[in-house]
PDB file of C-alpha atoms in Angstrom:
ATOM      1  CA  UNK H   1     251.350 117.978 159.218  1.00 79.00           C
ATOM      2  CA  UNK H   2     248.487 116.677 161.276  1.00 82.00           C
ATOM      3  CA  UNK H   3     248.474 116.919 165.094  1.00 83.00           C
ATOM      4  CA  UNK H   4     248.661 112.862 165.518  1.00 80.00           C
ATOM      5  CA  UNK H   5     252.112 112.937 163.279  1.00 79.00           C
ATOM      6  CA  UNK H   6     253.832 116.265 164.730  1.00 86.00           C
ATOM      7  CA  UNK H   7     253.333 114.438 168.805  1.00 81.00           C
ATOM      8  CA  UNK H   8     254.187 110.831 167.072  1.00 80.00           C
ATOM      9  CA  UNK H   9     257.413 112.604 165.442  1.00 80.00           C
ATOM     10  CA  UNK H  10     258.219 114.638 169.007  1.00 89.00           C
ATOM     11  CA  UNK H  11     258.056 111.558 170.638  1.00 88.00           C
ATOM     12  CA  UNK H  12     260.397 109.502 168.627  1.00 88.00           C
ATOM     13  CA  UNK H  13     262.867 112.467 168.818  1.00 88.00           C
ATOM     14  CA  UNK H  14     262.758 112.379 172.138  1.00 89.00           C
ATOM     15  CA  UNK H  15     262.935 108.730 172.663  1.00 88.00           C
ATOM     16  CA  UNK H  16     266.065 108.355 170.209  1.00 88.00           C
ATOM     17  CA  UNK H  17     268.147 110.638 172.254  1.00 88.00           C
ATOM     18  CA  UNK H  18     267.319 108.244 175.724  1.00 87.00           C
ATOM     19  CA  UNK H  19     267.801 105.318 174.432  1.00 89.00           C
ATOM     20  CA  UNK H  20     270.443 105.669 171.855  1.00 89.00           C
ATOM     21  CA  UNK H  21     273.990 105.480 173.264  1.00 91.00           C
ATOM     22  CA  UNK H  22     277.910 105.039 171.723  1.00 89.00           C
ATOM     23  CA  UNK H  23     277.806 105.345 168.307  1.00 90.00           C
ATOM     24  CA  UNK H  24     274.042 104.606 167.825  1.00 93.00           C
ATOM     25  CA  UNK H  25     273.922 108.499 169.462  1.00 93.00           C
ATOM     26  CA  UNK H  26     276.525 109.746 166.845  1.00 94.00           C
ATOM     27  CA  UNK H  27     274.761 107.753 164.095  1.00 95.00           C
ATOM     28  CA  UNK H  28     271.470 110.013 165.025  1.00 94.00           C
ATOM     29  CA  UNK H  29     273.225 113.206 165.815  1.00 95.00           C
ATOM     30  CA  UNK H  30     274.479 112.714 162.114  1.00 96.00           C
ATOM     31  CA  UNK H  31     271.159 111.419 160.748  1.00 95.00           C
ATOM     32  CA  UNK H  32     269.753 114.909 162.054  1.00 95.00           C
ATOM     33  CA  UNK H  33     272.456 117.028 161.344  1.00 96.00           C
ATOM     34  CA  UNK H  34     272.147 115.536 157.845  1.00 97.00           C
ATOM     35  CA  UNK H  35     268.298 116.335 158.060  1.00 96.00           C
ATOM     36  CA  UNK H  36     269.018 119.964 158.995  1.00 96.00           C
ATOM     37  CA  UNK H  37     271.975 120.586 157.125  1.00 97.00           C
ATOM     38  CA  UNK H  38     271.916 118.624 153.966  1.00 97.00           C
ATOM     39  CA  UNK H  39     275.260 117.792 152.080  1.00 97.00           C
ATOM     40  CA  UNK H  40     276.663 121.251 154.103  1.00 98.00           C
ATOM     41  CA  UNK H  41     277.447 117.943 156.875  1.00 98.00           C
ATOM     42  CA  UNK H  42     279.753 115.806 156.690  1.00 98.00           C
ATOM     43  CA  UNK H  43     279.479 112.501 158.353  1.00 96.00           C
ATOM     44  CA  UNK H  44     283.574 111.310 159.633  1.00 95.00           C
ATOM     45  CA  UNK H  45     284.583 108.153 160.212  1.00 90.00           C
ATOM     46  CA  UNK H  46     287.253 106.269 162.090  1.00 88.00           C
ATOM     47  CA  UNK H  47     289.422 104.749 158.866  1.00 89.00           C
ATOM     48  CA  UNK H  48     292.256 102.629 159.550  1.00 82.00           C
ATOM     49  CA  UNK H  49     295.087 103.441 162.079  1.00 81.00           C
ATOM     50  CA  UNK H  50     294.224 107.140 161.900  1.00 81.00           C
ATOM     51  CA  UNK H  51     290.917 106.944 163.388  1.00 85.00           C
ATOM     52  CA  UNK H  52     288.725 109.935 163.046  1.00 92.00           C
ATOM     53  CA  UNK H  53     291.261 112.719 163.716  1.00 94.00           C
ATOM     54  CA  UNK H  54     289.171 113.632 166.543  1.00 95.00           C
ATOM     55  CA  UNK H  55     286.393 114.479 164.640  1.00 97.00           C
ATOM     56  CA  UNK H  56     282.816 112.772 164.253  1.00 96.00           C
ATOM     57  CA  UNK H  57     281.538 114.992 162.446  1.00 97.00           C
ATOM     58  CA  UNK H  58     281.803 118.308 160.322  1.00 98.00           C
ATOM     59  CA  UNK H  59     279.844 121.383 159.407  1.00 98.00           C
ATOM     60  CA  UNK H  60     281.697 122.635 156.259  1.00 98.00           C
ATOM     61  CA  UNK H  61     280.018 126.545 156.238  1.00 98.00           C
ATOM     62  CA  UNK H  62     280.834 127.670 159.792  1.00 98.00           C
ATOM     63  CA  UNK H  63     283.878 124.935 159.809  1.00 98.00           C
ATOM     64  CA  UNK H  64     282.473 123.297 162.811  1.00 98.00           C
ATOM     65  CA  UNK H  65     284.274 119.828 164.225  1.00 98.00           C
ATOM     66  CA  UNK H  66     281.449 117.810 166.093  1.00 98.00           C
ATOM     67  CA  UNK H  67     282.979 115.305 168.994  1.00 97.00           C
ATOM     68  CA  UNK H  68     280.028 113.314 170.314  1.00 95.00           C
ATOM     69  CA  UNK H  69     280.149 111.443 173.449  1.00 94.00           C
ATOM     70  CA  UNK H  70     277.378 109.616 174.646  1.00 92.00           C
ATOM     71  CA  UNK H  71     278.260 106.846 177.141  1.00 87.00           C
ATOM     72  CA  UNK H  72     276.350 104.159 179.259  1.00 83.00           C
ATOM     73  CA  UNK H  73     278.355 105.248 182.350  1.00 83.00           C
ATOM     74  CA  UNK H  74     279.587 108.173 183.647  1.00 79.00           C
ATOM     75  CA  UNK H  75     282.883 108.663 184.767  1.00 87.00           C
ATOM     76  CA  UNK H  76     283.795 112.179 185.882  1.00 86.00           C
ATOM     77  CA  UNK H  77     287.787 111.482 184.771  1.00 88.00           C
ATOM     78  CA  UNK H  78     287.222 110.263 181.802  1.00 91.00           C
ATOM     79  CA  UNK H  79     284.724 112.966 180.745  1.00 91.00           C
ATOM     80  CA  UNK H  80     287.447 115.555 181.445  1.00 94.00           C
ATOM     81  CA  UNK H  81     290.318 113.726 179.721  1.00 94.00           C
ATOM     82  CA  UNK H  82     288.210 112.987 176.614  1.00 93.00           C
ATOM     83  CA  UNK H  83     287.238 116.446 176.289  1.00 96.00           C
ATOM     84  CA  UNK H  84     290.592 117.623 176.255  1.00 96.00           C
ATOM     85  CA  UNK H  85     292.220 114.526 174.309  1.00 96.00           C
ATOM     86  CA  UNK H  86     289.632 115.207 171.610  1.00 96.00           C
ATOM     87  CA  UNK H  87     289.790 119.064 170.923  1.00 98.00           C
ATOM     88  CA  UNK H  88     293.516 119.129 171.133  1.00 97.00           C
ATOM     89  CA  UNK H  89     293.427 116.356 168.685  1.00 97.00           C
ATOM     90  CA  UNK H  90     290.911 118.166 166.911  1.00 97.00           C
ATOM     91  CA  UNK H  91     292.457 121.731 167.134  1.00 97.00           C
ATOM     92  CA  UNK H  92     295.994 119.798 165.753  1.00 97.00           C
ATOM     93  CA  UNK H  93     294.428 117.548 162.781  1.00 96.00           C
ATOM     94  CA  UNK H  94     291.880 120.059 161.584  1.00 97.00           C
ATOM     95  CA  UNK H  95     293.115 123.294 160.270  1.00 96.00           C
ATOM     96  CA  UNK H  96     289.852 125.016 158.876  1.00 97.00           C
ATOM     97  CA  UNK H  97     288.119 124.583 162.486  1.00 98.00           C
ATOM     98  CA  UNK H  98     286.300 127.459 163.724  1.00 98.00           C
ATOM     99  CA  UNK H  99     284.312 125.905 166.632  1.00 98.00           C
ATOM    100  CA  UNK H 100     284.468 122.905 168.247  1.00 98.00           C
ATOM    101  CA  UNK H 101     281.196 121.177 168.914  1.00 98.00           C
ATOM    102  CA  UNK H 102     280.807 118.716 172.376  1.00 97.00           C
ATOM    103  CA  UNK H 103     277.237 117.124 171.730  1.00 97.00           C
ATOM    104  CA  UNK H 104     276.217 114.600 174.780  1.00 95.00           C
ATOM    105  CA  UNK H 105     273.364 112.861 176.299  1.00 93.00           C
ATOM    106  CA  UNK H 106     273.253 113.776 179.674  1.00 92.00           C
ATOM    107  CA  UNK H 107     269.802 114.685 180.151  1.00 90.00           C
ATOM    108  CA  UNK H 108     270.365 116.035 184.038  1.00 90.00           C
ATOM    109  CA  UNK H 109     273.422 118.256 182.419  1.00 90.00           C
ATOM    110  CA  UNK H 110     276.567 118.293 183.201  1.00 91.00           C
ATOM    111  CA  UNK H 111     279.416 117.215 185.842  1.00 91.00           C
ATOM    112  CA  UNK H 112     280.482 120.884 186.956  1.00 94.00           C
ATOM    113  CA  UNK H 113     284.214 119.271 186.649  1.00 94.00           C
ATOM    114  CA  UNK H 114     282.827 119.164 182.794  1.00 94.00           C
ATOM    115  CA  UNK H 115     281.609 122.074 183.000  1.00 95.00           C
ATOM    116  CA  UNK H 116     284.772 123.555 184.004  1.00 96.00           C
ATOM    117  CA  UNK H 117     287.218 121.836 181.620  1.00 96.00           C
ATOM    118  CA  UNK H 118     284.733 123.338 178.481  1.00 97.00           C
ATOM    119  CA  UNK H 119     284.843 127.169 180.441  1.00 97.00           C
ATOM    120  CA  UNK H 120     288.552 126.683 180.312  1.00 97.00           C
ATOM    121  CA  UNK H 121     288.474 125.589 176.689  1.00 97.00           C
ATOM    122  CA  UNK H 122     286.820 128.962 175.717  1.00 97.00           C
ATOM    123  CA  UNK H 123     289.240 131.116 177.738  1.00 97.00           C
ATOM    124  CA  UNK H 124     292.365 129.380 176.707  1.00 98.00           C
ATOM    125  CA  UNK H 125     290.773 129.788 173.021  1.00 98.00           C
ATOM    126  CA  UNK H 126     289.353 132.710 172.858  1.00 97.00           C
ATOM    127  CA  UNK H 127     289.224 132.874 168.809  1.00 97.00           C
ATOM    128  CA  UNK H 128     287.581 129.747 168.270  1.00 98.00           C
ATOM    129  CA  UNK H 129     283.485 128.966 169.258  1.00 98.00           C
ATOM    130  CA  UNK H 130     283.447 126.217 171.797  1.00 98.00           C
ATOM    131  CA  UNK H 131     280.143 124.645 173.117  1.00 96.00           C
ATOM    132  CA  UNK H 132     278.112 121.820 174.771  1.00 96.00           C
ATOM    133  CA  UNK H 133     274.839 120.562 172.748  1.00 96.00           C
ATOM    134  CA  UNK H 134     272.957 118.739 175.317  1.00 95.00           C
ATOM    135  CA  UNK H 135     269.853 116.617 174.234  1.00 93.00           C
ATOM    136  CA  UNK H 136     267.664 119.383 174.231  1.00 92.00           C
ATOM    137  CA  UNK H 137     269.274 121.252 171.728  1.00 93.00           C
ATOM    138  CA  UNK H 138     269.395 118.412 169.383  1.00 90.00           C
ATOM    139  CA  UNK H 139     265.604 117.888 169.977  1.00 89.00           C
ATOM    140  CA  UNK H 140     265.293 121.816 169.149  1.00 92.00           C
ATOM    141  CA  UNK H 141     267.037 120.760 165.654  1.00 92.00           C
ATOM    142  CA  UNK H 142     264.299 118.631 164.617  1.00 91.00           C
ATOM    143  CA  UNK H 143     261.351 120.711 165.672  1.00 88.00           C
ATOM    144  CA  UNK H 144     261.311 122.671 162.695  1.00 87.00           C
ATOM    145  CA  UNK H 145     262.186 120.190 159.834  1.00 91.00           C
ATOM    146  CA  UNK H 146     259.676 119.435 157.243  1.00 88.00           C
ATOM    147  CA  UNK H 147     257.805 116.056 157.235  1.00 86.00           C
ATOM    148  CA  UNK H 148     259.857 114.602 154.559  1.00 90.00           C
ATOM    149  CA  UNK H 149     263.089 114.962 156.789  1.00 90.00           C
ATOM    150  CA  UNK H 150     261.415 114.145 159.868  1.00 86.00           C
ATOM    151  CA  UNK H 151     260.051 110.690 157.883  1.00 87.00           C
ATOM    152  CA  UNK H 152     264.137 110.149 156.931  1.00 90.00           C
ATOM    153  CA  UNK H 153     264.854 110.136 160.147  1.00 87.00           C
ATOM    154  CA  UNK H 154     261.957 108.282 162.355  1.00 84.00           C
ATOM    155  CA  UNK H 155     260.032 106.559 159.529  1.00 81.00           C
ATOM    156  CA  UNK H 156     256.513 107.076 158.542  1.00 80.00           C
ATOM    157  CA  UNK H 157     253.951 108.012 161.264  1.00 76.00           C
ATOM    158  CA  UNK H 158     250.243 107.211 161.994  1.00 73.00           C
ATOM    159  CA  UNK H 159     247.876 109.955 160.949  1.00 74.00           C
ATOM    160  CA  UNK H 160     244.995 111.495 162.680  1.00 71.00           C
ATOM    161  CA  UNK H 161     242.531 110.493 159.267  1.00 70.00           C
ATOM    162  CA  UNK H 162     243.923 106.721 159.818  1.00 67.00           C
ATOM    163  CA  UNK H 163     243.500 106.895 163.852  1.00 64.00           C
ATOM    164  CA  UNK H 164     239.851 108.359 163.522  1.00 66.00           C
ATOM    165  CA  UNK H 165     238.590 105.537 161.778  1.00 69.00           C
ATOM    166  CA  UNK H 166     240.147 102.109 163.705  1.00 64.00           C
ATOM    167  CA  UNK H 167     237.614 100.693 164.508  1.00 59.00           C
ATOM    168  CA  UNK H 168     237.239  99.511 168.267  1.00 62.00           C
ATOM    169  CA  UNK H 169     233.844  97.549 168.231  1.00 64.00           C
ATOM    170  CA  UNK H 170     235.491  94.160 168.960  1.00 61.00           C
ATOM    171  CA  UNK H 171     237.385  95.406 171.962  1.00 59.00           C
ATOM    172  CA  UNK H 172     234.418  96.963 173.438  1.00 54.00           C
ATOM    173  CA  UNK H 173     232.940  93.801 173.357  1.00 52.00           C
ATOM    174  CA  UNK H 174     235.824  92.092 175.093  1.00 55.00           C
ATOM    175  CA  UNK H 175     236.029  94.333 178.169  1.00 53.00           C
ATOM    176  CA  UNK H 176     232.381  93.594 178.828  1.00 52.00           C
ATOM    177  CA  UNK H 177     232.675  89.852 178.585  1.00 49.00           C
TER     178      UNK H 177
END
């Protein structure tokens, strides 16, 4: 991969996990995870009156449940009540879980209340893997994919050959005019 396409592809990564929020953040986390894992992911739904049993998405070889949360506003209360609303929902509903997943978007980290109500998760649940993904560990996930994954996921990018030949006579001309 050329140097022009590995910044382009950086960039987009980064710039999909600020502006994407709601489910347009879950529909990337499971684009990449798809990327990265292949068919190993599963991408879950909300169906019907059951919803997604607390689960958005899941990592069939380490039996991972994924709960992403990615909201235009933060509000410290209901942070703390969806984290524990979702993995007790999650621990009920989904009997092959090993580790429960929070992924989020809060680039400045998190609430220490947050903080605190995962902490408690682990030592009240001692036998299961319980952790926060923050942005930068999603953007760590896409650093080593191959092109053809990368292009999946943030389309095709300009490449150093292409750049190296614009040519940029007639704007020359215009900035001396």
């Amino acid at each position: 991969m050329d140097r022009v396409a590995f910044w382009w592809f950086r960039a987009q990564a980064e710039l999909a996990l600020h502006k994407h929020k709601a489910t347009a953040f879950q529909d990337h986390i499971n684009d990449v995870m798809e990327a990265v894992h292949g068919t190993d992911f599963v991408r879950v739904r909300p169906a019907g009156n059951v919803g997604d049993r607390k689960c958005d998405g899941y990592l069939q070889s380490t039996g991972t449940v994924f709960q992403v949360y990615a909201p235009t506003v933060v509000k410290l209360a209901t942070w703390v009540n969806k984290i524990d609303e979702d993995f007790t929902g999650a621990k009920a509903q989904w009997a092959t879980m090993r580790a429960w997943t929070f992924v989020h978007n809060q680039h400045d980290g998190l609430p220490a209340d947050v903080t605190q109500a995962l902490l408690k998760l682990k030592t009240d649940h001692p036998d299961l893997i319980i952790e926060p993904w923050p942005p930068t560990h999603l953007l760590e996930l896409t650093a080593d994919l191959p092109e053809d994954k990368l292009v999946r996921v943030f389309g095709h990018p300009p490449r150093e050959q292409e750049m190296r030949v614009l040519d940029r006579s007639d704007s020359v001309g215009d900035v001396a005019s």
